[in-house]
Coordinates of N, CA, C and O in Angstrom, one line a residue:
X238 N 0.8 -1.2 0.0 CA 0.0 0.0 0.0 C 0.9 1.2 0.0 O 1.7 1.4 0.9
X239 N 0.6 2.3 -1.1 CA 1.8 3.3 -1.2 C 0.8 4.4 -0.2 O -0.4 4.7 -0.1
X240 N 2.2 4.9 0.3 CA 1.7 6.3 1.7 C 2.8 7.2 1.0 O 3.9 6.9 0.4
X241 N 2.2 8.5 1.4 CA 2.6 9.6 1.0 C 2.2 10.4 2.2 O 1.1 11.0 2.2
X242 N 3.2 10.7 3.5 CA 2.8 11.2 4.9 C 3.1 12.7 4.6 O 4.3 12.8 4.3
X243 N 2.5 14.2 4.6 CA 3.3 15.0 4.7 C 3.3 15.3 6.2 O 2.5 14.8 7.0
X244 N 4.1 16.2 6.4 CA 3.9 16.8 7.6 C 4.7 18.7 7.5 O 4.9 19.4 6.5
X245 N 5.1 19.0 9.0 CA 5.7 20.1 9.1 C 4.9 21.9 8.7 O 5.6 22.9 8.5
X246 N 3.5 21.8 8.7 CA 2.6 22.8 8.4 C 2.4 23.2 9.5 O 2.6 22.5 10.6
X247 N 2.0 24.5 9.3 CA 1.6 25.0 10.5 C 1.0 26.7 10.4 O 0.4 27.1 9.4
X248 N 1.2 27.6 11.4 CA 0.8 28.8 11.8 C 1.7 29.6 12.0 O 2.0 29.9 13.1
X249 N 2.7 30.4 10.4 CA 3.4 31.6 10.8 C 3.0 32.8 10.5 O 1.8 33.0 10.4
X250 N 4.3 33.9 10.4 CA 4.0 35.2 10.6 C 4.7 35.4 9.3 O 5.8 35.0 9.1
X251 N 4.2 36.1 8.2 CA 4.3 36.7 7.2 C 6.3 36.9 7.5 O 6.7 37.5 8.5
X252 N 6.9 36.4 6.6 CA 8.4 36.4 6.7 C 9.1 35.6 7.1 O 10.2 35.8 6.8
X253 N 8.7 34.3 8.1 CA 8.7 33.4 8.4 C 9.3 32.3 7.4 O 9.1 32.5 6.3
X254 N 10.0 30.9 7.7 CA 10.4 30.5 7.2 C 9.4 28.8 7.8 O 8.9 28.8 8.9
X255 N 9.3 27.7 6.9 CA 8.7 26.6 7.0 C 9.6 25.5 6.2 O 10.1 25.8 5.1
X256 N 9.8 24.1 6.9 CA 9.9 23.5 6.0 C 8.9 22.2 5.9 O 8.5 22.0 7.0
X257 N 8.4 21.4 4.9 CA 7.4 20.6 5.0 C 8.6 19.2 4.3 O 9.6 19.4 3.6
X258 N 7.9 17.9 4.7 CA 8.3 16.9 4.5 C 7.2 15.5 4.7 O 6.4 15.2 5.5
X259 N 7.6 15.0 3.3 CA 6.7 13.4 3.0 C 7.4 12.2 2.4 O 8.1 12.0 1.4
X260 N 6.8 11.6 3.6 CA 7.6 10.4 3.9 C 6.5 9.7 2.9 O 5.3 9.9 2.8
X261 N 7.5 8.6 2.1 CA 6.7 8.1 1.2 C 7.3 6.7 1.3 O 8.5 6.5 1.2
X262 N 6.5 5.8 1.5 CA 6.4 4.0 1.3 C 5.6 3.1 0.8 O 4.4 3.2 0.8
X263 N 6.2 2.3 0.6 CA 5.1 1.3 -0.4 C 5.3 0.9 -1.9 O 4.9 -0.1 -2.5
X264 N 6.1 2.1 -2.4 CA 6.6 2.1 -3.8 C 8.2 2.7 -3.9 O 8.7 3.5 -3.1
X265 N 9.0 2.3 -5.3 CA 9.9 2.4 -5.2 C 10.4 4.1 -5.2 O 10.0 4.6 -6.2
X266 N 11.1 4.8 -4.5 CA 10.7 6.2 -4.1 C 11.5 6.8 -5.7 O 10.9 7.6 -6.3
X267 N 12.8 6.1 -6.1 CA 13.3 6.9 -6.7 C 13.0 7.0 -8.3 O 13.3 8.0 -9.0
X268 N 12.3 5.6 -8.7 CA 11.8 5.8 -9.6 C 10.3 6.9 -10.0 O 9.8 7.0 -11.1
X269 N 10.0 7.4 -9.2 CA 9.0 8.4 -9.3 C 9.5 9.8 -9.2 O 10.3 10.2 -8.3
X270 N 9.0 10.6 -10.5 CA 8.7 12.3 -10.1 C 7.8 12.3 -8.7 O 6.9 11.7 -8.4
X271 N 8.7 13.6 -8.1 CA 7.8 14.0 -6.8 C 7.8 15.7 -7.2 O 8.4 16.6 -7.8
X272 N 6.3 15.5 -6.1 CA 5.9 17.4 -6.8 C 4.7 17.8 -5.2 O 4.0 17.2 -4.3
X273 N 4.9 19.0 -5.5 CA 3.9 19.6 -3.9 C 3.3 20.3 -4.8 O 3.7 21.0 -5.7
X274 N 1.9 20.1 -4.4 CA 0.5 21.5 -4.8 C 0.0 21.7 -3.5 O 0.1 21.2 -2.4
X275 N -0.6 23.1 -4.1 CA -1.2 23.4 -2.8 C -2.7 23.7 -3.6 O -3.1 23.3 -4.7
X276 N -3.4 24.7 -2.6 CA -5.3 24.6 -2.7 C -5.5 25.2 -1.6 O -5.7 24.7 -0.5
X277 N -5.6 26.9 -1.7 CA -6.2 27.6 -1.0 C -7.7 27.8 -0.9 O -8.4 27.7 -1.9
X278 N -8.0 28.0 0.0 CA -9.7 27.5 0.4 C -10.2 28.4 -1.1 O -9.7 29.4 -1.5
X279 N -11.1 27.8 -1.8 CA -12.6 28.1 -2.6 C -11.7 28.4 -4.2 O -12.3 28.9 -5.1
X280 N -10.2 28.0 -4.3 CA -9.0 27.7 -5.4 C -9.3 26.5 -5.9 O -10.0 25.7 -5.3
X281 N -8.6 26.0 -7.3 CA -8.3 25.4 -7.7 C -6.8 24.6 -6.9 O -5.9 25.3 -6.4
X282 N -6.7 23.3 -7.0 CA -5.1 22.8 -6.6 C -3.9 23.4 -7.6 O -4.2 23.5 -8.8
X283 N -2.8 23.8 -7.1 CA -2.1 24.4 -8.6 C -0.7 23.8 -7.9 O -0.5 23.8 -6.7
X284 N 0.3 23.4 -8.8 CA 1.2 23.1 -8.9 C 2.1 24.0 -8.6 O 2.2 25.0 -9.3
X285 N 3.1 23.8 -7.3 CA 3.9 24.6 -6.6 C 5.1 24.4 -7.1 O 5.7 25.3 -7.7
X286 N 5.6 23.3 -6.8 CA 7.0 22.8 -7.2 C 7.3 21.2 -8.0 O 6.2 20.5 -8.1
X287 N 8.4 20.5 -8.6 CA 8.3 19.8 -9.1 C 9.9 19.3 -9.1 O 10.9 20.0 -9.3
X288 N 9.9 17.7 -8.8 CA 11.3 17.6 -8.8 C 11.6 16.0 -9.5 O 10.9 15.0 -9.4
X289 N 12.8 16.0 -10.3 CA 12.7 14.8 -10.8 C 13.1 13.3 -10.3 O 12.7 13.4 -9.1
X290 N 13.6 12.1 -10.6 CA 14.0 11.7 -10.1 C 15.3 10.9 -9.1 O 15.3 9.9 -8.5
X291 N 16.2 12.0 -9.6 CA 17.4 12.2 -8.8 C 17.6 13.6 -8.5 O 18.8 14.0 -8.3
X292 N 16.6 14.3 -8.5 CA 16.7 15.7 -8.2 C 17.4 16.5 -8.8 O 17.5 17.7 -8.5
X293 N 18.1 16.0 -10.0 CA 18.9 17.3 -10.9 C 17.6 18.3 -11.7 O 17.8 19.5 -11.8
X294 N 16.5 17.7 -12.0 CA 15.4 18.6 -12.4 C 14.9 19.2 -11.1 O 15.0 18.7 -10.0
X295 N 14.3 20.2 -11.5 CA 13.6 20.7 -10.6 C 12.6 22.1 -11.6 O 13.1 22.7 -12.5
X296 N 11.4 22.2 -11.2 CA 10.4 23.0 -11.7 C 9.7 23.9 -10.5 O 9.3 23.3 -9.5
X297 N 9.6 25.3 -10.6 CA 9.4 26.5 -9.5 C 7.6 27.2 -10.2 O 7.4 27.5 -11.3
X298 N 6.8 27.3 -9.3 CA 6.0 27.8 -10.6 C 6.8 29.3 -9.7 O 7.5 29.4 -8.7
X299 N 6.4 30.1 -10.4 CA 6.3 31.9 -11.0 C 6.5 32.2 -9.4 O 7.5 32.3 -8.8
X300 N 5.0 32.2 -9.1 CA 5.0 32.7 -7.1 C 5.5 32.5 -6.6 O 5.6 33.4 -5.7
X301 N 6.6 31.2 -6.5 CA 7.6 30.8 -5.5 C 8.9 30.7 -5.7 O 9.8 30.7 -4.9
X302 N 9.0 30.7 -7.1 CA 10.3 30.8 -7.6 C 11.4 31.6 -6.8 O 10.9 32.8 -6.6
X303 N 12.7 31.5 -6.1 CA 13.4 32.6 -5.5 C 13.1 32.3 -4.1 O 13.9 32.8 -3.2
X304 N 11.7 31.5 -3.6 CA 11.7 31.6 -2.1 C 11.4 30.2 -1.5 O 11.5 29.9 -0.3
X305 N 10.7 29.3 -2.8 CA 11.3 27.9 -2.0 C 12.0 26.9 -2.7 O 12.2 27.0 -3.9
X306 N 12.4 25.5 -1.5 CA 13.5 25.1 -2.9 C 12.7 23.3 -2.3 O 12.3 22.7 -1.3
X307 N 12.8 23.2 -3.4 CA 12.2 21.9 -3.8 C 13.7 20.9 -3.3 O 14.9 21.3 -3.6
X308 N 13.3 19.5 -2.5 CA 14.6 18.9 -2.9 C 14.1 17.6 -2.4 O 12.9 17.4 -2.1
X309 N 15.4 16.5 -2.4 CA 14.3 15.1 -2.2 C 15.7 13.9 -1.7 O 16.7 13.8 -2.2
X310 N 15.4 13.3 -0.9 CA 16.6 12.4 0.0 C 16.2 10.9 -0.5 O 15.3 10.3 0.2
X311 N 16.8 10.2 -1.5 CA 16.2 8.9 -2.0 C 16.4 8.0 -1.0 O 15.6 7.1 -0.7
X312 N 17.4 8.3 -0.4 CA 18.0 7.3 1.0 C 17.1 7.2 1.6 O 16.5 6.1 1.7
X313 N 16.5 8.2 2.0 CA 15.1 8.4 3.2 C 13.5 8.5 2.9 O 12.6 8.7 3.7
X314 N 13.5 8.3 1.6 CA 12.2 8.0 0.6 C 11.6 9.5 0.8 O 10.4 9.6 0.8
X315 N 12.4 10.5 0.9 CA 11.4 11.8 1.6 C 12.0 12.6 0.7 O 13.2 12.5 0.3
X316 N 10.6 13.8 0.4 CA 10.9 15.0 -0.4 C 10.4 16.3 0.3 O 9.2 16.3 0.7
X317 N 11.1 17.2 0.3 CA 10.8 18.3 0.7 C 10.6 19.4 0.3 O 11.0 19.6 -0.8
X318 N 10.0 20.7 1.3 CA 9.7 21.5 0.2 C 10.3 22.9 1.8 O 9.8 23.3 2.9
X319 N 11.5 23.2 1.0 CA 11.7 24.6 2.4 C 11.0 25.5 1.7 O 10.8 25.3 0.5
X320 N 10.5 26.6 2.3 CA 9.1 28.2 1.9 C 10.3 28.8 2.9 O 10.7 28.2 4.0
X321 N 10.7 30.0 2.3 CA 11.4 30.9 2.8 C 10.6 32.2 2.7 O 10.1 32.3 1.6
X322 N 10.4 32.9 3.4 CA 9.4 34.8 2.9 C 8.2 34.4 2.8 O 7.5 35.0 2.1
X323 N 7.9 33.2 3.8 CA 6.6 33.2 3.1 C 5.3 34.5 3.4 O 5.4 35.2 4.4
X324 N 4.3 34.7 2.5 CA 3.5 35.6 2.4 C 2.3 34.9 3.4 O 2.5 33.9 4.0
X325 N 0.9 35.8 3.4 CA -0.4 35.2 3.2 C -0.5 34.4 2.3 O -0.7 33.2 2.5
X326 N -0.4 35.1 1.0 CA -1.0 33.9 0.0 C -0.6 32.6 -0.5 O -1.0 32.0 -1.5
X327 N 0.4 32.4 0.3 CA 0.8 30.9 0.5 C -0.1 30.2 1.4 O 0.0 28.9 1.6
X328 N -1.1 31.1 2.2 CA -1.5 29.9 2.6 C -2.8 29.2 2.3 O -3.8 29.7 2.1
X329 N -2.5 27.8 2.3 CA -2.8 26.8 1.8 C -3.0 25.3 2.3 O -3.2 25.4 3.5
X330 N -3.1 24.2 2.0 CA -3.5 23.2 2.4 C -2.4 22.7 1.2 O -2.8 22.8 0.1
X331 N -1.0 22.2 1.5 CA 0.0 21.6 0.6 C -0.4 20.5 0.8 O -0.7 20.2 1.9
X332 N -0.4 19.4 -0.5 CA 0.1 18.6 -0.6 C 1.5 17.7 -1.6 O 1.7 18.0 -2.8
X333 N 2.0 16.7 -1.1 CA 2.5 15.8 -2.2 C 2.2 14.8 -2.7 O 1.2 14.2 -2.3
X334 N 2.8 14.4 -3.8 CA 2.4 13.8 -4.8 C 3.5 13.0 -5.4 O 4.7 13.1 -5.2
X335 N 3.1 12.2 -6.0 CA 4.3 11.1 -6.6 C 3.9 10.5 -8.3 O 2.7 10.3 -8.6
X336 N 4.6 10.4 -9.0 CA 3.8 10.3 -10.5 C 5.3 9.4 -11.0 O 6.5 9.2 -10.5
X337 N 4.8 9.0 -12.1 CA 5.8 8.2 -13.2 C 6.5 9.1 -13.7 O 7.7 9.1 -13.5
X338 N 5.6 10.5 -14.8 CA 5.8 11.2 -15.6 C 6.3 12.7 -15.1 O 5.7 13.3 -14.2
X339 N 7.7 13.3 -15.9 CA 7.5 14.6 -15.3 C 6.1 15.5 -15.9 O 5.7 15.7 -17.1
X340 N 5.7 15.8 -14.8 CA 4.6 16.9 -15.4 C 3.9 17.6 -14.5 O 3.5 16.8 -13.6
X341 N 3.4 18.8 -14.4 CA 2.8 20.0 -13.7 C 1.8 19.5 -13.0 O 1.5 19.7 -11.8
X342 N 0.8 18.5 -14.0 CA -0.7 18.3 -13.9 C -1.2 17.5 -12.9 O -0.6 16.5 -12.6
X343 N -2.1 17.8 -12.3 CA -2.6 16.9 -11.1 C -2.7 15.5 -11.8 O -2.2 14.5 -11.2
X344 N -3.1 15.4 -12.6 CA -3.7 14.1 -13.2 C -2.8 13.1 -13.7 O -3.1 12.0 -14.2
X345 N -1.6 13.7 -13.5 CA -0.1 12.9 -13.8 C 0.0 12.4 -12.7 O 0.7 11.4 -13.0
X346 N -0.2 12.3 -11.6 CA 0.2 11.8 -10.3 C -0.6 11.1 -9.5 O -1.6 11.5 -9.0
X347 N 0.0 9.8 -9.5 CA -1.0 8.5 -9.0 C -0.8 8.7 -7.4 O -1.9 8.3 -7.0
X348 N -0.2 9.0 -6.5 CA -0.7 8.8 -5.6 C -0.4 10.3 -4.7 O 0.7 10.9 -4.8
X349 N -1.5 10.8 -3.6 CA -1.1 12.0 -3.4 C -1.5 12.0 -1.5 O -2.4 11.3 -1.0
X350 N -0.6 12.8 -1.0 CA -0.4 12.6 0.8 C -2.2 13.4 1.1 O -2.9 13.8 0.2
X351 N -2.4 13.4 2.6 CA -3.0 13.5 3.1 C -3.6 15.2 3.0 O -4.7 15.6 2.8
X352 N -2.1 15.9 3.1 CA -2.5 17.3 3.3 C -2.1 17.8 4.7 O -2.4 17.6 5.9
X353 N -1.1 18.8 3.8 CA -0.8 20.0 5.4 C -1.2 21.2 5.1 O -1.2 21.8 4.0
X354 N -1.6 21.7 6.6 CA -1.8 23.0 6.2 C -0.8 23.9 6.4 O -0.1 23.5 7.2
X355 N -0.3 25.4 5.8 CA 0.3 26.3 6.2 C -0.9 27.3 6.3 O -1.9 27.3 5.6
X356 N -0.7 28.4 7.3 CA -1.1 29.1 7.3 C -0.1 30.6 7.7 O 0.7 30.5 8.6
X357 N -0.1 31.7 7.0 CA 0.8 32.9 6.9 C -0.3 34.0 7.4 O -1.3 34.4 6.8
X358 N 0.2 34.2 8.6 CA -0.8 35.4 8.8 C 0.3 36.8 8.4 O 1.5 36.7 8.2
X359 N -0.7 38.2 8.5 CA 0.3 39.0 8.1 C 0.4 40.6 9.3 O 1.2 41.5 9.1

């Protein structure tokens, strides 16, 4: 049974720094693209970050580009996502995700974590 645990969400202060992590088992970690979306209340899910798999790729969308860094420990089946500066409008309900294919789209990605929340007050 493949698990995809995130964790590390929580309640900061606009400038604030977070890092989130998902622990992933059940499937082989390194053969999969790993990627974080998030889904701010009454939003669409939109693709945050994207990483390949040995981590030489990596994909930023636009908003976060410059303030978080995608990265991924095959030893420890876990990928992470550090948010540096974060804003309000990061906040969101992140999750990860794990897929075959590189690609942005939710629908590329067979199996996806539970969901953390961040929250950025300002």
């Amino acid at each position: 049974q493949v698990q995809l645990v995130e964790s590390g969400g929580g309640l900061v202060q606009a400038g604030d720094s977070l890092r989130l992590s998902c622990a992933a088992s059940g499937l082989t970690f390194s053969s999969y693209v790993m990627a974080w979306f998030r889904q701010a209340p009454g939003k669409e899910r939109v693709s945050v970050a994207t990483i390949g798999r040995t981590g030489v790729s990596t994909y930023y969308a636009d908003s976060v580009k410059g303030r978080f860094t995608i990265s991924r420990d095959n030893t420890k089946n876990t990928v992470y996502l550090e948010m540096n500066n974060l804003k309000p409008e990061d906040t969101a309900v992140h999750y990860c995700a794990a897929g075959r294919l590189w690609s942005m789209a939710q629908n590329a990605y067979e199996y996806w974590g539970q969901g953390t929340q961040v929250t950025v007050s300002s």
